[in-house]
XYZ file of C-alpha atoms in Angstrom:
667
model
C 267.480 192.676 -34.928
C 269.553 191.733 -31.877
C 269.820 193.839 -28.735
C 271.309 193.207 -25.292
C 269.874 192.811 -21.826
C 271.566 192.336 -18.452
C 270.351 189.477 -16.237
C 272.065 189.282 -12.837
C 274.769 191.624 -14.166
C 275.605 189.409 -17.164
C 274.893 190.698 -20.646
C 272.892 188.559 -23.109
C 271.744 189.043 -26.689
C 268.042 188.786 -27.449
C 265.649 189.117 -30.350
C 262.973 191.795 -30.195
C 259.711 190.165 -29.124
C 261.295 187.731 -26.671
C 260.199 187.911 -23.053
C 262.586 188.146 -20.106
C 261.769 184.539 -19.218
C 262.563 183.308 -22.734
C 265.929 185.064 -22.756
C 266.746 183.690 -19.304
C 265.797 180.113 -20.200
C 267.715 180.185 -23.456
C 270.840 181.184 -21.507
C 270.401 178.740 -18.639
C 269.279 181.306 -16.056
C 266.720 179.772 -13.691
C 263.459 181.614 -13.094
C 260.691 179.550 -11.478
C 257.206 179.504 -12.944
C 253.979 177.573 -12.493
C 251.639 179.036 -15.086
C 253.938 179.349 -18.095
C 253.281 176.898 -20.921
C 255.618 177.104 -23.881
C 254.128 177.877 -27.305
C 251.103 179.564 -25.706
C 250.416 183.179 -24.825
C 251.865 184.131 -21.411
C 249.336 184.959 -18.718
C 251.400 186.039 -15.707
C 248.839 184.280 -13.527
C 250.997 182.578 -10.904
C 253.398 185.496 -10.175
C 256.168 183.053 -9.242
C 258.328 184.258 -12.130
C 258.516 187.850 -10.882
C 261.847 189.645 -11.293
C 263.196 193.022 -10.308
C 264.014 195.727 -12.845
C 266.597 198.250 -11.838
C 264.590 201.272 -12.935
C 261.114 200.098 -11.895
C 259.613 200.157 -8.420
C 257.375 197.082 -8.625
C 258.417 193.501 -9.559
C 257.213 192.310 -12.962
C 256.201 188.908 -14.316
C 259.122 187.770 -16.483
C 256.891 185.459 -18.583
C 254.800 188.326 -19.915
C 257.265 191.239 -19.874
C 259.101 191.834 -23.170
C 262.856 192.184 -23.004
C 264.022 195.689 -23.852
C 267.428 197.111 -24.842
C 269.481 198.123 -21.835
C 267.121 196.428 -19.372
C 268.762 195.294 -16.107
C 267.098 192.309 -14.467
C 267.632 190.712 -11.056
C 266.095 187.258 -10.683
C 267.022 186.397 -7.071
C 267.329 189.614 -5.112
C 266.272 189.475 -1.402
C 263.164 191.433 -2.284
C 262.187 188.953 -5.040
C 262.874 185.901 -2.879
C 260.695 187.305 -0.106
C 257.891 188.073 -2.578
C 258.076 184.566 -4.069
C 257.863 182.989 -0.623
C 254.696 184.962 0.026
C 253.162 183.875 -3.284
C 254.037 180.235 -2.587
C 252.525 180.416 0.891
C 249.323 181.898 -0.529
C 249.128 178.994 -2.976
C 249.880 176.443 -0.257
C 247.006 177.615 1.939
C 244.517 177.394 -0.932
C 243.152 173.883 -0.527
C 244.629 170.544 0.481
C 248.357 170.912 -0.089
C 249.255 168.520 2.693
C 252.661 167.462 1.334
C 254.512 170.067 3.433
C 251.884 171.088 5.948
C 253.495 172.043 9.253
C 251.556 174.031 11.800
C 252.323 175.546 15.187
C 249.963 173.364 17.220
C 250.808 169.657 17.576
C 247.281 168.610 16.658
C 246.947 170.845 13.608
C 248.731 168.562 11.133
C 246.772 165.496 12.261
C 243.457 167.329 11.960
C 244.406 168.619 8.521
C 245.432 165.155 7.331
C 242.137 163.703 8.545
C 240.231 166.382 6.639
C 242.194 165.633 3.475
C 241.580 161.910 3.905
C 237.835 162.515 4.060
C 238.007 164.612 0.889
C 240.172 162.142 -1.038
C 238.665 158.935 0.341
C 242.270 157.736 0.460
C 244.970 157.163 3.050
C 247.684 157.971 0.501
C 249.137 161.410 -0.051
C 248.542 163.561 -3.151
C 248.868 161.813 -6.518
C 251.558 164.282 -7.621
C 253.760 163.825 -4.535
C 257.402 163.938 -5.605
C 256.561 165.469 -8.988
C 254.496 168.472 -7.902
C 256.071 171.724 -9.033
C 254.468 173.692 -6.198
C 255.873 171.220 -3.669
C 259.344 171.597 -5.177
C 259.155 175.378 -4.904
C 257.903 175.161 -1.313
C 260.969 173.110 -0.408
C 263.341 175.271 -2.477
C 262.167 178.484 -0.800
C 261.620 176.793 2.596
C 257.959 177.730 2.889
C 257.220 175.409 5.803
C 255.014 177.252 8.221
C 251.490 178.570 8.058
C 251.255 182.181 9.183
C 248.029 182.514 7.188
C 244.747 180.710 7.717
C 244.019 177.936 5.207
C 241.344 178.623 2.590
C 238.816 175.760 2.452
C 237.937 173.945 -0.771
C 234.608 174.868 -2.375
C 234.245 171.929 -4.757
C 234.130 168.184 -4.272
C 236.555 165.723 -5.829
C 235.355 164.470 -9.246
C 236.283 160.818 -9.407
C 233.542 159.456 -11.676
C 235.448 159.529 -14.985
C 237.199 156.301 -16.088
C 240.345 158.112 -17.227
C 240.805 161.538 -15.605
C 240.178 162.599 -12.024
C 239.768 166.237 -10.958
C 240.904 167.325 -7.495
C 239.784 170.923 -6.974
C 241.465 171.035 -3.556
C 244.871 170.981 -5.240
C 244.079 173.302 -8.157
C 246.021 176.578 -8.001
C 244.175 178.145 -10.974
C 247.424 178.505 -12.918
C 245.498 178.005 -16.152
C 247.984 175.660 -17.835
C 245.262 173.089 -18.514
C 243.079 175.759 -20.118
C 245.934 176.900 -22.353
C 246.715 173.297 -23.344
C 243.071 172.744 -24.258
C 242.438 176.030 -26.058
C 245.837 176.881 -27.582
C 247.672 173.546 -28.024
C 245.042 170.938 -28.858
C 242.430 173.650 -29.564
C 239.552 171.516 -28.315
C 238.033 174.373 -26.263
C 236.524 171.988 -23.722
C 237.643 173.762 -20.527
C 237.992 177.340 -19.334
C 238.169 179.538 -16.260
C 234.853 179.837 -14.437
C 233.375 182.046 -11.711
C 235.439 184.661 -9.851
C 237.058 185.476 -6.566
C 237.191 182.778 -3.903
C 234.760 180.541 -5.828
C 236.812 180.524 -9.048
C 237.381 177.110 -10.633
C 238.421 175.468 -13.893
C 235.228 174.350 -15.619
C 234.272 172.267 -18.590
C 231.687 173.843 -20.857
C 228.454 174.310 -18.928
C 230.299 173.446 -15.699
C 229.595 169.744 -16.273
C 231.597 166.731 -15.197
C 234.058 165.302 -17.738
C 231.910 162.299 -18.781
C 229.100 164.709 -19.703
C 231.322 167.255 -21.410
C 232.730 167.777 -24.890
C 236.205 166.691 -23.764
C 237.934 164.515 -26.412
C 240.322 162.969 -23.870
C 243.563 163.952 -25.542
C 245.029 164.238 -22.032
C 247.025 167.414 -22.704
C 245.623 168.899 -19.502
C 246.906 165.901 -17.522
C 250.402 166.275 -18.869
C 250.770 169.997 -18.141
C 249.147 170.192 -14.690
C 251.941 171.276 -12.304
C 250.176 169.978 -9.189
C 247.842 167.081 -8.361
C 244.657 168.769 -9.550
C 244.365 166.442 -12.566
C 245.415 162.815 -12.352
C 245.162 159.664 -14.413
C 242.811 157.219 -12.728
C 244.654 154.047 -13.704
C 247.966 155.147 -12.187
C 246.693 157.423 -9.431
C 249.136 156.316 -6.729
C 251.422 154.137 -8.877
C 253.518 156.851 -10.473
C 255.824 157.951 -7.671
C 258.947 159.373 -9.228
C 261.340 157.154 -7.299
C 259.444 153.967 -8.246
C 259.114 154.601 -11.985
C 261.566 154.193 -14.859
C 261.167 155.841 -18.259
C 261.723 154.518 -21.779
C 261.348 156.511 -24.976
C 259.555 155.021 -27.942
C 257.260 155.983 -30.803
C 253.481 155.791 -31.061
C 251.882 152.906 -32.919
C 248.537 154.341 -33.952
C 248.969 156.513 -37.048
C 251.443 157.806 -39.602
C 252.621 160.815 -37.598
C 254.952 158.796 -35.360
C 254.623 160.800 -32.137
C 257.427 160.451 -29.608
C 256.444 158.777 -26.341
C 257.724 158.867 -22.774
C 256.615 155.514 -21.328
C 256.539 155.108 -17.525
C 257.267 151.629 -16.175
C 256.807 150.102 -12.759
C 257.591 146.435 -12.037
C 257.990 145.776 -15.786
C 254.487 147.104 -16.436
C 253.435 150.201 -18.392
C 251.509 152.486 -16.078
C 251.443 155.780 -17.992
C 252.334 157.334 -21.343
C 253.126 160.994 -21.955
C 254.247 162.885 -25.006
C 258.017 163.247 -25.223
C 260.221 165.994 -26.572
C 259.763 169.551 -27.750
C 260.534 168.927 -31.417
C 258.842 167.409 -34.434
C 256.604 165.692 -35.037
C 254.417 166.028 -31.927
C 256.190 168.584 -29.692
C 255.099 166.640 -26.610
C 251.465 166.311 -27.700
C 249.516 163.056 -27.848
C 245.990 162.042 -28.773
C 243.456 159.885 -26.960
C 244.792 156.654 -28.477
C 248.481 157.413 -28.047
C 248.104 158.369 -24.392
C 245.525 155.914 -23.099
C 245.155 152.910 -25.430
C 247.985 150.723 -24.172
C 246.707 148.331 -21.536
C 245.049 146.078 -24.100
C 248.393 144.250 -23.935
C 247.459 143.102 -20.415
C 244.000 141.858 -21.333
C 243.080 138.357 -20.175
C 241.679 137.819 -23.669
C 245.084 138.066 -25.355
C 246.018 135.132 -27.560
C 248.923 133.529 -25.699
C 249.493 130.166 -27.352
C 249.186 128.703 -30.865
C 245.876 127.046 -31.692
C 245.054 124.483 -34.375
C 241.584 123.487 -35.547
C 240.803 119.819 -34.983
C 237.396 118.220 -35.302
C 235.886 121.639 -35.984
C 237.290 123.136 -32.762
C 240.335 125.261 -32.056
C 242.574 123.599 -29.493
C 245.785 124.737 -27.805
C 248.886 123.606 -29.662
C 252.661 123.802 -29.557
C 254.550 126.038 -31.974
C 256.095 122.934 -33.491
C 252.716 121.376 -34.290
C 251.303 124.650 -35.596
C 254.282 125.131 -37.939
C 253.958 121.526 -39.113
C 250.256 121.987 -39.912
C 250.919 125.160 -41.909
C 253.804 123.580 -43.827
C 251.680 120.562 -44.759
C 248.811 122.729 -45.999
C 251.063 125.036 -48.017
C 252.612 122.047 -49.760
C 249.178 120.462 -50.331
C 247.580 123.606 -51.811
C 250.645 124.365 -53.911
C 250.543 120.884 -55.415
C 246.765 120.769 -55.861
C 245.942 124.320 -57.040
C 249.324 125.843 -57.839
C 251.358 128.457 -55.978
C 249.026 131.248 -57.063
C 246.339 129.780 -54.761
C 248.267 131.055 -51.727
C 247.996 134.690 -50.600
C 248.820 136.950 -47.674
C 247.210 140.144 -46.392
C 248.996 142.213 -43.790
C 248.280 145.139 -41.540
C 250.351 148.218 -42.338
C 250.884 148.601 -38.601
C 253.636 145.983 -38.409
C 257.334 146.810 -38.271
C 259.571 146.783 -41.325
C 261.138 143.601 -40.014
C 257.730 141.901 -39.763
C 256.654 143.038 -43.214
C 259.944 142.185 -44.894
C 259.952 138.686 -43.357
C 256.412 138.025 -44.559
C 257.171 139.269 -48.067
C 260.247 137.073 -48.285
C 258.216 134.101 -47.028
C 255.436 134.650 -49.567
C 257.991 134.939 -52.390
C 259.213 131.461 -51.440
C 255.817 129.736 -51.138
C 253.645 131.604 -53.654
C 253.628 134.069 -56.520
C 255.985 136.963 -55.744
C 253.370 139.701 -55.388
C 250.626 137.677 -53.679
C 250.902 139.871 -50.592
C 249.088 143.169 -50.000
C 247.586 145.530 -47.454
C 244.578 147.826 -47.762
C 246.170 151.241 -47.173
C 246.714 153.793 -49.983
C 250.086 155.476 -50.418
C 250.635 158.901 -48.814
C 253.273 161.585 -48.510
C 253.570 164.525 -46.114
C 256.194 166.854 -47.575
C 256.529 169.542 -44.910
C 257.232 169.814 -41.210
C 254.058 169.953 -39.153
C 255.022 173.324 -37.695
C 255.237 174.670 -41.272
C 251.443 174.358 -41.477
C 251.261 177.755 -39.747
C 252.832 179.435 -42.789
C 249.960 178.702 -45.185
C 247.320 181.334 -45.794
C 244.689 178.766 -46.707
C 244.427 175.138 -45.605
C 242.172 172.765 -47.516
C 241.021 169.447 -46.025
C 239.766 167.031 -48.686
C 237.684 163.964 -47.831
C 239.549 163.086 -44.636
C 238.502 163.292 -41.012
C 241.973 164.158 -39.867
C 240.867 164.739 -36.264
C 240.064 161.040 -36.063
C 242.842 159.583 -38.189
C 245.729 161.933 -37.269
C 244.598 164.007 -34.252
C 247.943 165.661 -33.498
C 248.172 166.920 -37.100
C 244.674 168.333 -36.657
C 245.976 170.291 -33.655
C 248.525 172.033 -35.876
C 245.774 172.885 -38.352
C 243.547 174.342 -35.636
C 246.428 176.426 -34.286
C 247.067 177.728 -37.796
C 243.411 178.757 -37.848
C 243.905 180.649 -34.569
C 246.894 182.388 -36.173
C 244.811 183.623 -39.099
C 244.861 180.853 -41.717
C 241.592 180.242 -43.540
C 240.304 176.676 -43.318
C 238.340 175.082 -46.177
C 236.733 171.656 -45.674
C 235.692 169.576 -48.699
C 233.587 166.446 -48.343
C 230.118 165.025 -47.898
C 230.493 164.358 -44.152
C 230.556 166.824 -41.293
C 233.867 166.516 -39.450
C 235.310 168.112 -36.335
C 237.336 170.623 -38.360
C 234.114 171.810 -40.009
C 233.552 173.913 -36.866
C 236.581 176.021 -37.810
C 236.005 176.175 -41.553
C 235.412 179.468 -43.352
C 234.131 177.451 -46.332
C 232.513 174.017 -46.524
C 232.206 172.403 -49.939
C 230.655 169.079 -50.951
C 232.947 168.201 -53.866
C 236.507 168.919 -54.930
C 235.158 170.242 -58.239
C 233.468 173.053 -56.239
C 236.875 174.272 -55.045
C 238.023 177.344 -57.030
C 241.435 178.476 -55.719
C 242.632 181.973 -56.440
C 246.131 182.616 -57.782
C 247.228 184.976 -55.026
C 247.171 182.667 -52.000
C 249.435 179.888 -50.791
C 247.332 176.738 -50.331
C 248.119 173.652 -48.286
C 245.878 170.774 -49.376
C 245.689 167.740 -47.083
C 243.699 164.967 -48.693
C 242.751 161.406 -47.794
C 245.434 158.895 -48.827
C 244.563 157.540 -52.268
C 242.011 160.265 -53.034
C 242.225 161.622 -56.594
C 243.503 165.209 -56.433
C 245.072 165.148 -59.900
C 243.021 168.220 -60.897
C 245.185 170.268 -58.499
C 248.575 168.949 -59.561
C 251.021 171.239 -61.334
C 249.768 174.442 -59.707
C 252.764 176.105 -58.066
C 250.807 177.804 -55.294
C 249.035 174.581 -54.222
C 250.950 172.068 -52.082
C 249.453 168.579 -51.950
C 249.954 166.333 -48.915
C 248.400 163.321 -47.258
C 249.060 161.545 -43.962
C 248.986 157.762 -43.711
C 246.433 156.411 -41.296
C 248.585 153.474 -40.252
C 251.981 153.857 -38.648
C 254.007 151.915 -41.228
C 252.137 152.258 -44.523
C 255.164 153.897 -46.133
C 257.492 151.195 -44.847
C 255.280 148.574 -46.486
C 255.377 150.430 -49.825
C 259.128 150.875 -49.618
C 259.454 147.120 -49.147
C 257.353 146.537 -52.240
C 253.951 145.818 -50.722
C 251.008 147.963 -51.855
C 247.224 147.870 -51.865
C 246.572 147.474 -55.588
C 245.876 143.733 -55.444
C 244.308 143.618 -51.976
C 240.784 142.698 -53.103
C 242.117 140.019 -55.465
C 244.609 138.459 -53.053
C 242.253 138.178 -50.090
C 240.165 135.662 -52.068
C 242.930 133.072 -52.476
C 242.240 129.522 -51.285
C 244.955 129.450 -48.603
C 245.300 132.760 -46.800
C 247.807 134.064 -44.268
C 246.523 137.163 -42.493
C 248.031 139.551 -39.964
C 245.216 142.085 -40.297
C 242.636 142.054 -37.454
C 239.930 143.458 -39.738
C 240.383 140.822 -42.447
C 237.119 139.046 -43.205
C 237.738 135.719 -44.963
C 235.241 135.074 -47.761
C 233.738 131.851 -49.009
C 236.654 131.244 -51.367
C 239.101 130.881 -48.472
C 239.479 127.213 -47.584
C 242.356 127.413 -45.108
C 243.249 130.432 -42.991
C 246.364 131.113 -40.905
C 245.779 134.103 -38.605
C 248.542 135.948 -36.774
C 246.871 138.238 -34.269
C 246.708 139.718 -30.755
C 243.097 138.865 -29.891
C 240.250 136.540 -30.759
C 238.064 138.118 -33.428
C 236.195 137.581 -36.653
C 239.201 136.230 -38.514
C 240.420 133.975 -35.675
C 236.951 132.453 -35.334
C 237.305 131.175 -38.893
C 241.028 130.420 -38.721
C 242.450 126.940 -39.016
C 245.702 127.890 -37.325
C 246.194 130.832 -34.950
C 249.672 132.147 -34.172
C 249.770 134.686 -31.286
C 251.769 137.772 -32.251
C 253.527 140.251 -29.973
C 252.339 143.865 -29.619
C 254.634 146.709 -30.686
C 255.826 147.432 -27.132
C 256.840 143.784 -26.695
C 259.659 143.792 -29.255
C 261.919 146.237 -31.059
C 261.722 147.224 -34.686
C 261.739 150.005 -37.276
C 258.968 151.965 -39.006
C 258.615 154.734 -41.595
C 256.109 157.497 -40.840
C 254.070 159.662 -43.236
C 256.916 162.185 -43.342
C 259.131 159.390 -44.731
C 261.207 159.381 -41.556
C 262.706 156.121 -40.375
C 262.551 155.481 -36.647
C 263.208 152.694 -34.172
C 260.961 151.499 -31.354
C 262.190 149.794 -28.206
C 261.061 146.674 -26.433
C 259.295 147.935 -23.311
C 257.756 144.843 -21.700
C 257.830 141.078 -22.166
C 255.052 139.405 -24.195
C 252.651 137.072 -22.352
C 252.628 133.279 -22.566
C 254.569 131.923 -25.551
C 253.786 134.972 -27.740
C 256.477 135.887 -30.282
C 257.212 138.819 -32.596
C 255.839 138.361 -36.090
C 259.271 138.428 -37.765
C 260.430 135.638 -35.454
C 257.348 133.508 -36.183
C 257.944 133.817 -39.928
C 261.659 133.133 -39.543
C 261.048 129.962 -37.527
C 258.359 128.761 -39.929
C 260.670 129.352 -42.896
C 263.446 127.386 -41.235
C 261.086 124.487 -40.420
C 259.994 124.388 -44.057
C 263.574 124.460 -45.296
C 263.131 127.675 -47.286
C 265.389 129.921 -45.229
C 267.770 130.063 -42.304
C 266.475 131.184 -38.934
C 267.101 134.866 -38.188
C 268.283 135.472 -34.643
C 267.643 139.195 -34.158
C 266.074 142.350 -35.572
C 269.580 143.779 -35.782
C 270.619 140.947 -38.100
C 267.527 141.424 -40.272
C 268.141 145.151 -40.612
C 271.890 145.186 -41.176
C 272.061 142.194 -43.502
C 268.905 142.606 -45.588
C 266.412 145.446 -45.002
C 268.982 148.260 -45.065
C 269.890 147.218 -48.599
C 266.221 147.076 -49.644
C 265.888 150.713 -48.538
C 269.072 151.536 -50.492
C 270.630 153.150 -47.425
C 274.348 153.893 -46.945
C 276.568 151.154 -45.538
C 277.065 153.011 -42.259
C 273.298 153.210 -41.680
C 273.461 150.389 -39.150
C 270.753 149.268 -36.736
C 272.802 150.174 -33.689
C 272.864 153.807 -34.884
C 269.076 154.168 -35.163
C 268.602 154.852 -31.454
C 269.891 158.372 -32.066
C 266.511 159.431 -33.450
C 264.531 159.739 -36.643
C 266.289 159.775 -39.995
C 264.724 161.440 -43.019
C 264.864 159.131 -46.010
C 266.169 160.903 -49.097
C 264.103 162.027 -52.071
C 265.866 159.546 -54.323
C 264.584 156.747 -52.093
C 261.075 158.095 -51.624
C 260.607 158.788 -55.323
C 261.095 155.131 -56.144
C 257.707 154.367 -54.606
C 254.549 154.371 -56.660
C 251.220 155.328 -55.183
C 248.356 152.865 -55.341
C 244.800 153.905 -55.996
C 243.213 151.763 -53.304
C 239.806 152.655 -52.045
C 239.250 154.638 -48.876
C 238.031 152.398 -46.078
C 237.730 152.369 -42.329
C 240.206 149.601 -41.546
C 242.348 151.784 -39.294
C 239.313 152.944 -37.332
C 238.220 149.352 -36.846
C 241.644 148.331 -35.580
C 241.800 151.281 -33.174
C 238.376 150.380 -31.845
C 239.446 146.785 -31.309
C 242.443 147.912 -29.254
C 240.478 150.437 -27.210
C 237.819 147.849 -26.367
C 240.473 145.911 -24.464
C 241.682 148.909 -22.420
C 240.152 149.534 -19.013
C 237.687 152.411 -19.205
C 238.345 153.241 -22.844
C 235.537 151.374 -24.574
C 232.734 153.552 -23.197
C 234.734 156.742 -23.663
C 235.616 155.819 -27.242
C 231.999 155.003 -28.059
C 230.926 158.325 -26.604
C 233.544 160.336 -28.483
C 233.078 158.807 -31.938
C 230.095 156.640 -32.787
C 231.728 154.980 -35.782
C 235.251 154.020 -34.869
C 237.906 155.524 -32.659
């Protein structure tokens, strides 16, 4: 039911249940706030969002006051502006807010700066300078003098964590980080502690972060309005005027979270969640936020290598291609084309995967290419999870494989959904479960409830099919599993193909067996497969070239090239294209755009106007008629994705120890 409210003498419609702040924001009326975090319960803690009501004597917090029919609101009356200035000044005197510190005595600022320097052990100004929301409000309302005595800081800087620093001298106790932890990611690692002038934000048991139960999702970092929480690796490198931003999509799992990537001097310095819509609503997990600087590791493979005299030596691309071509011809003649196989990682782009499939069709038996990931399908929007009365998790540790999806599940639990966990292993979601069962056969659903069942990809849930009140879903663990299936590559023949005599592998976790006589490895890093490889071709990481992917929701999306690859590293599709041209089995493809428009678009059976240059507009949901053409494989459940994630994290500064601490078997 719609009613009306007047804000600054202009009438607006509103829905019952909306707050004054929500109505104002929806209609473009500015009301400042520091504590408000969307999609969480309002707290009214900061008091910056106060407004005046015509019929009430005291100002009210607009974030926590429901709009009411006939209400008349003033957002910028002289009385409100004066009150806001007082609130801002009270916040500015609480700790080391030295960005706008101006005192009456000439020596006061210098003394204050020296005190801050001793606290920070740094000559630079606050890490949030230029982006601090309190600083912006201080300038907006011209709060530039100190009529009140500064309140000293009670707690020392915590700088001993490899990823997140905590500066208590800048904390304004707004509580946004607590809400992000308890209501968004629902990890319950931090809370308000103590009272009065010794109040602080604490981790459980008032420990430091390395000793806490923090899972390092970084939600607290992203929502902090001041410099109280900062990322160690970009502490003073993220000044707003020095940084550019590029949007892309996360590489680590099938959700396809939207990213806001910060760049400085052509180098990634920080990643935040981007956007307010599906799939991630600005959220990220540990891997998506922090596991990116493996691309800068000194251990990256940068040049082709060819084995000679039992040793791998640096080679040119020309020589490496020549060696591969000679061996393919030799094995084809000696053992037949069926002796040649290819295993891929389902993390590569559609362009990579399509190029490899086309190459294998030319040099071997058509279907001698596979990956290890089972088929999956997530049929609903993630926010729709809240609508289910009962949520059943079957044989999947979704908090590890798809952490952002797990956040939605935990929030559904907070909203009253019952959680049922089925499986032999104890998982993080077990803490929230009303029921824990060992086997699917123990699950006895009633006929009166609406069930959402999320199962491991490839797990047999056929006993639940056909029941109208049970909705079956699974989320792919790799970012482009569905794209691989749509291009005709599944996991059914994985175990058979990986034993061929000549193998081409793009999967870091591939372990060549005794049957493999010649191995071509396309990879980022040295590892178990490259140690046994006869030819190594260095492949570009996903941020080093553009491409397309299909997430678990069967949405097609495009990623952008963010940085240049090191050395002579090339994208996988380009490597395959050049090799094909050298072998005379195909013309060289010049761009991803050409690959998409001329070939892949037709493989996906997309309309003619579905051109590559249009994909930058966002995700596109692939139609049912396309998705239904896929067939699900029954591949076994394995830990390949966890192994790959662990490999990447081991090459990121500070992440290896944190990852090992968080999850003992994989990341």
